[in-house]
mmCIF file of C-alpha atoms in Angstrom:
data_model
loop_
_atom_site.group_PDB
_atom_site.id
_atom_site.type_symbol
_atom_site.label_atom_id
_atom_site.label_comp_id
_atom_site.label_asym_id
_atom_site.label_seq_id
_atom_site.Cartn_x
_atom_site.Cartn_y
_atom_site.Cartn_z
ATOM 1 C CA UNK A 1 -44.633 -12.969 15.319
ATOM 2 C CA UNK A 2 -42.244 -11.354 12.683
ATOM 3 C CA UNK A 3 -40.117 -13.030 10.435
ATOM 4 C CA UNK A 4 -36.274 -13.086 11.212
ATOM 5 C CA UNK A 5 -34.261 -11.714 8.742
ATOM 6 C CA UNK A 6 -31.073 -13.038 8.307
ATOM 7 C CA UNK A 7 -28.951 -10.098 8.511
ATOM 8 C CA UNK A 8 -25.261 -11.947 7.923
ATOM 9 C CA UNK A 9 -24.615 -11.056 4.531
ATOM 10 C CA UNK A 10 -25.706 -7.519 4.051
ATOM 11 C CA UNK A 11 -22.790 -5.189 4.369
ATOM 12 C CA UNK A 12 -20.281 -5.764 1.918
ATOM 13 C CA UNK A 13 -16.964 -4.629 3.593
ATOM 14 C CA UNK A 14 -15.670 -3.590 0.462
ATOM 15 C CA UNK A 15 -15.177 -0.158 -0.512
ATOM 16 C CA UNK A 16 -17.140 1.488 -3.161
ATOM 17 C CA UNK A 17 -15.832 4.655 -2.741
ATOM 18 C CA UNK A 18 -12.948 6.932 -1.199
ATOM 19 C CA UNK A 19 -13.073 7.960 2.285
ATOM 20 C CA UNK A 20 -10.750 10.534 1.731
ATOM 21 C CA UNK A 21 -12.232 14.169 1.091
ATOM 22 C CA UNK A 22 -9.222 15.348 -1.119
ATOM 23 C CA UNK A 23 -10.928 16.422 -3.966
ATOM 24 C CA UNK A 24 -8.014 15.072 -6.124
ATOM 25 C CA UNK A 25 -8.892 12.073 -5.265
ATOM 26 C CA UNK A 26 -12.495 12.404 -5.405
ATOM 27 C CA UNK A 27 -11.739 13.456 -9.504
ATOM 28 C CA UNK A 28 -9.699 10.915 -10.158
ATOM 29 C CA UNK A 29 -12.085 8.236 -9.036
ATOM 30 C CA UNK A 30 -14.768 9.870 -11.207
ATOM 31 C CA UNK A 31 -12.536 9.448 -13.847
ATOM 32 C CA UNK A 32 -11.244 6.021 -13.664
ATOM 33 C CA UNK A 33 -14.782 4.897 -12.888
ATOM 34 C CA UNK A 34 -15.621 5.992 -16.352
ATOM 35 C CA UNK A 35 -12.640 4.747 -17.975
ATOM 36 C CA UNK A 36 -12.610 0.725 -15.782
ATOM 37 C CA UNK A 37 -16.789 0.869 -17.043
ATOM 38 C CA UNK A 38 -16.121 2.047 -20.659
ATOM 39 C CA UNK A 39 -12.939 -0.145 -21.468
ATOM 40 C CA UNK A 40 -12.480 -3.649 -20.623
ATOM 41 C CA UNK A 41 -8.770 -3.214 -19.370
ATOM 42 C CA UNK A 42 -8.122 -4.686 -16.152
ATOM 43 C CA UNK A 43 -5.937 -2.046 -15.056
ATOM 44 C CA UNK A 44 -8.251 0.418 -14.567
ATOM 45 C CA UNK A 45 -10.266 -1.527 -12.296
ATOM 46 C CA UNK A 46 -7.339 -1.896 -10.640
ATOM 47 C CA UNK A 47 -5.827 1.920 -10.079
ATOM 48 C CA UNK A 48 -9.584 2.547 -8.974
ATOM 49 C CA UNK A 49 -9.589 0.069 -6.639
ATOM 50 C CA UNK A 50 -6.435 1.662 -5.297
ATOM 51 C CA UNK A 51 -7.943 5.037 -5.394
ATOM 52 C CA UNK A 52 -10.491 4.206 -2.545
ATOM 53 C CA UNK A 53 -7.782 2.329 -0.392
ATOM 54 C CA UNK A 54 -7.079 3.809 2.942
ATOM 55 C CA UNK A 55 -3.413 5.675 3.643
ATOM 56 C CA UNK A 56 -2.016 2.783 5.100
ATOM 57 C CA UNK A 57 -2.749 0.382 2.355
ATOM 58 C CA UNK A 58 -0.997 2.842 -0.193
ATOM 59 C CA UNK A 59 2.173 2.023 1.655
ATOM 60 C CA UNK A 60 5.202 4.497 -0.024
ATOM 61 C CA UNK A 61 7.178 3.268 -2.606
ATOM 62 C CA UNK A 62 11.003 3.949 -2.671
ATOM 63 C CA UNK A 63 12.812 5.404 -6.070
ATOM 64 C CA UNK A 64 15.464 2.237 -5.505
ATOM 65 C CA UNK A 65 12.983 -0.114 -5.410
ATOM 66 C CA UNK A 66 11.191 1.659 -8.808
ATOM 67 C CA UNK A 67 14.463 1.721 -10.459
ATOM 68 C CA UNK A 68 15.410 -2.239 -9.797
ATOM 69 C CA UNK A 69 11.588 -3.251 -10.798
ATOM 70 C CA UNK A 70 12.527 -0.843 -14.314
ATOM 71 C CA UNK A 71 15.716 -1.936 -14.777
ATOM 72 C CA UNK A 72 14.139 -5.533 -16.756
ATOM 73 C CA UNK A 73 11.420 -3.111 -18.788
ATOM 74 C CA UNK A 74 12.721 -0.278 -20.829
ATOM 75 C CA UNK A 75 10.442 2.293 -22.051
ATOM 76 C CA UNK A 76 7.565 1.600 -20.233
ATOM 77 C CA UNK A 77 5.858 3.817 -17.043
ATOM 78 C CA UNK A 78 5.905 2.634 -13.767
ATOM 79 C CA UNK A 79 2.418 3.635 -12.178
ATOM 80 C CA UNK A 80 2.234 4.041 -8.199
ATOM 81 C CA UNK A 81 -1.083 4.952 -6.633
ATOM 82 C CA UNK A 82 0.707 6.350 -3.912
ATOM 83 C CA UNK A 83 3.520 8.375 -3.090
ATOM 84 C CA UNK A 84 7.237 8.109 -4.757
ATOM 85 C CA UNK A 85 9.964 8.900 -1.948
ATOM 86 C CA UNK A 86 13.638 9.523 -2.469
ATOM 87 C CA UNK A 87 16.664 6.881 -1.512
ATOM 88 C CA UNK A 88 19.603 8.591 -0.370
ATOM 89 C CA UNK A 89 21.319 4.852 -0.433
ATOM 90 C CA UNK A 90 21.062 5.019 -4.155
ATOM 91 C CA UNK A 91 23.715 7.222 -5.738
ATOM 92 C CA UNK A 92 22.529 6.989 -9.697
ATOM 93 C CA UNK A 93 19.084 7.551 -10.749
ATOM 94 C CA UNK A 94 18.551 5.516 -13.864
ATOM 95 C CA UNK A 95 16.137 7.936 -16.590
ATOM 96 C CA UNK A 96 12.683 6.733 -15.444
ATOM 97 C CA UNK A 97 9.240 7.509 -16.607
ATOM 98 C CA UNK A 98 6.652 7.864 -13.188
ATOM 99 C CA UNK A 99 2.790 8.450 -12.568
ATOM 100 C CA UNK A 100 2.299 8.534 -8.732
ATOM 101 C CA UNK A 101 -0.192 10.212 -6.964
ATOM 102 C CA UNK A 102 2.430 12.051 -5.227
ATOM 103 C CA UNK A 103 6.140 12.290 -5.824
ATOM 104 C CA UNK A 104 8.231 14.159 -2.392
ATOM 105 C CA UNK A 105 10.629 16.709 -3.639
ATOM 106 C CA UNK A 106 13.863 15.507 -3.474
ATOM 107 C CA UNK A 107 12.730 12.252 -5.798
ATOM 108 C CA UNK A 108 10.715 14.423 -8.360
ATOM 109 C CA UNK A 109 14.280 16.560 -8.680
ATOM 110 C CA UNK A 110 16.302 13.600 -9.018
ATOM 111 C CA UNK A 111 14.125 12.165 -11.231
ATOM 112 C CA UNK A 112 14.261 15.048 -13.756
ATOM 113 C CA UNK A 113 17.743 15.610 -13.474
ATOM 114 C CA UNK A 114 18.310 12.010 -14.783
ATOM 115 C CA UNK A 115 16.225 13.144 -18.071
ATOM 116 C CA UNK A 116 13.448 11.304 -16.704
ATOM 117 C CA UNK A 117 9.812 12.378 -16.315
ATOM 118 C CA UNK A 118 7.108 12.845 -13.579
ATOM 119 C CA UNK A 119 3.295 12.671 -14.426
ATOM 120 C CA UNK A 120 -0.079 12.745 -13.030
ATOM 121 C CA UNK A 121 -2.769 10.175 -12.776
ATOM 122 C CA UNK A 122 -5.492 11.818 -14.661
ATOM 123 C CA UNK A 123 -2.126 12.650 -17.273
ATOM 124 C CA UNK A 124 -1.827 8.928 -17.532
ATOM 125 C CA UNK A 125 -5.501 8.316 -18.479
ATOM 126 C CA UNK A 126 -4.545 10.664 -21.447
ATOM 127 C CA UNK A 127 -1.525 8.970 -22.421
ATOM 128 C CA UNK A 128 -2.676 5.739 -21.780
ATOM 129 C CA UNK A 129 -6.651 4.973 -21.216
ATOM 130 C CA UNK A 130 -6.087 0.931 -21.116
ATOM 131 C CA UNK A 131 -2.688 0.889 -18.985
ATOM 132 C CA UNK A 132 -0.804 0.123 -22.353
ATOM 133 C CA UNK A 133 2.902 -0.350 -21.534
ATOM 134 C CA UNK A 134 3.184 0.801 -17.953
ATOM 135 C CA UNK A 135 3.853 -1.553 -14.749
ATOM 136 C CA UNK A 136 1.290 -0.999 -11.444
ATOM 137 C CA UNK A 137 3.441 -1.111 -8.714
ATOM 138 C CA UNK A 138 3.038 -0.535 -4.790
ATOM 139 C CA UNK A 139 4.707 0.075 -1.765
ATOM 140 C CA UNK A 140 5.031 -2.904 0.798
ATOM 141 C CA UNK A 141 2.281 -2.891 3.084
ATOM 142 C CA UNK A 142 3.283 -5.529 5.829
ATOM 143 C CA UNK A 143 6.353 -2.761 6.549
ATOM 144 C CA UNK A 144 4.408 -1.014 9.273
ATOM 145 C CA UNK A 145 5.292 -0.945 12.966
ATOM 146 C CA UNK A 146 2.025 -1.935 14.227
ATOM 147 C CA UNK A 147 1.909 -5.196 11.770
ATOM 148 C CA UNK A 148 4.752 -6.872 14.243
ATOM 149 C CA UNK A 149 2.327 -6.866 16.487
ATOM 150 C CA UNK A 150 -0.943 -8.384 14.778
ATOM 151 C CA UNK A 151 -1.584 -12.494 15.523
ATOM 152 C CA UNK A 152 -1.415 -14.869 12.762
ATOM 153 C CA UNK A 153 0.626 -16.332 9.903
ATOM 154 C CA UNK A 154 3.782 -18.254 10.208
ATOM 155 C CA UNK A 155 4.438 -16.944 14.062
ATOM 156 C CA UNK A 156 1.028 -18.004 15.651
ATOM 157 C CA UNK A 157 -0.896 -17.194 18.146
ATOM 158 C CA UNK A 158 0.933 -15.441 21.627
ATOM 159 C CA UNK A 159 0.853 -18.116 24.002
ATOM 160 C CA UNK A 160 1.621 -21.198 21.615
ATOM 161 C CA UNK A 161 4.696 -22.944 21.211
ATOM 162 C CA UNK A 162 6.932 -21.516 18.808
ATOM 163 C CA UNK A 163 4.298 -18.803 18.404
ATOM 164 C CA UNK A 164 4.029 -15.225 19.277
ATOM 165 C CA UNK A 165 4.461 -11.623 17.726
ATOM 166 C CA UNK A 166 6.148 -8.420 19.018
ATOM 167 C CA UNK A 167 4.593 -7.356 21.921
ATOM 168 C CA UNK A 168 3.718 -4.209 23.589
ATOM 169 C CA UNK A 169 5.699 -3.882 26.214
ATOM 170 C CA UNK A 170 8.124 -1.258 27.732
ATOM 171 C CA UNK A 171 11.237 -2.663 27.246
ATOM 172 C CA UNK A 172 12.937 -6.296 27.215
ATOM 173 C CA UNK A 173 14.141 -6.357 30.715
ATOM 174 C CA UNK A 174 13.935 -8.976 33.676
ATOM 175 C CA UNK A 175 10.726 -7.667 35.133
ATOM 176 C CA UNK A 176 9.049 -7.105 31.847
ATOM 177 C CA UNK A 177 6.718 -10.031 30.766
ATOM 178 C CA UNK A 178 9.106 -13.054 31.811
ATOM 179 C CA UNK A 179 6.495 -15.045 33.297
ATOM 180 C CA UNK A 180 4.594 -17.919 32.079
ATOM 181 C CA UNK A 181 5.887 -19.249 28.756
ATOM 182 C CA UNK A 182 8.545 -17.022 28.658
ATOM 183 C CA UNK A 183 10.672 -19.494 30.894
ATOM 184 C CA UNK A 184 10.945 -23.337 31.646
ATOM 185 C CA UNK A 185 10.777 -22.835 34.712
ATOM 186 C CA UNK A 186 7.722 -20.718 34.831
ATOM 187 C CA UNK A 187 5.291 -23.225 32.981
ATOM 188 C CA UNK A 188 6.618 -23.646 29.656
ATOM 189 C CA UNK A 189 8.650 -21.538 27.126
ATOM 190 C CA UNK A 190 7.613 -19.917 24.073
#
């Protein structure tokens, strides 16, 4: 008889490197591999952790929601691994200094009209190799559609009291999921 290997603790399910076969992002994790081995600085650990995050985790980050984080720090760089988008809503850009991974069109314009300034990742590693004076930010990642409907945390499971998430269903009408717990009078209500 063989011996049985205990196979539980094998795969790590951490990432170790990108998924993504941009080769921009394939350079900057060879970079910031380097840099989070050679310096002791925390933040490069960090934007290279980022680096091999999937899409979704990299959530977008909005130029309102830059400006109000920048508005208690002057003269530092706000870095986003991720993309910078544009808010219509806000109606003065304040002069900002941003390293994103990708910055849409209408915010990188705005941006440099306000005398502020747009710069790259692997820019940033020149300016600053430690992450002196900048602020890591990131986009909100519980925002997406599909996290209304995951199970878990303060809502609980479907079919508890009190519990329950958004579910997938057509539309909210009379013949559309009313049946047990969804009404007194069919069992209980949720």
């Amino acid at each position: 008889m063989g011996i049985d290997l205990d196979h539980r603790n094998l795969r790590k399910a951490k990432r170790s490197a990108p998924k993504s076969e941009d080769p921009y992002i394939r350079l900057l994790t060879k970079l910031y591999r380097f840099l989070s081995r050679r310096t002791d600085s925390n933040f490069n650990k960090i934007v290279l952790k980022r680096l091999f995050m999937a899409r979704s985790k990299r959530q977008p980050l909005s130029l309102s929601k830059i400006a109000r984080q920048m508005a208690k720090t002057e003269g530092k760089i706000a870095v986003v691994v991720g993309t910078v988008t544009d808010d219509i809503r806000m109606l003065e850009v304040p002069k900002l200094s941003i390293c994103a991974l990708r910055v849409t069109a209408g915010a990188r314009a705005r941006i440099l009209k306000a005398g502020g300034e747009v710069i790259t990742i692997d820019q940033l590693a020149l300016k600053a190799p430690t992450g002196a004076n900048t602020i890591l930010l990131q986009g909100p990642r519980k925002s997406r559609e599909a996290q209304k409907h995951f199970t878990g945390g303060k809502l609980g499971a479907p079919g508890t009291p009190g519990g329950g998430v958004k579910p997938f269903v057509r539309s909210k009408g009379r013949k559309f999921e009313r049946a047990r717990g969804k009404r007194s009078s069919r069992g209980f209500r949720n």
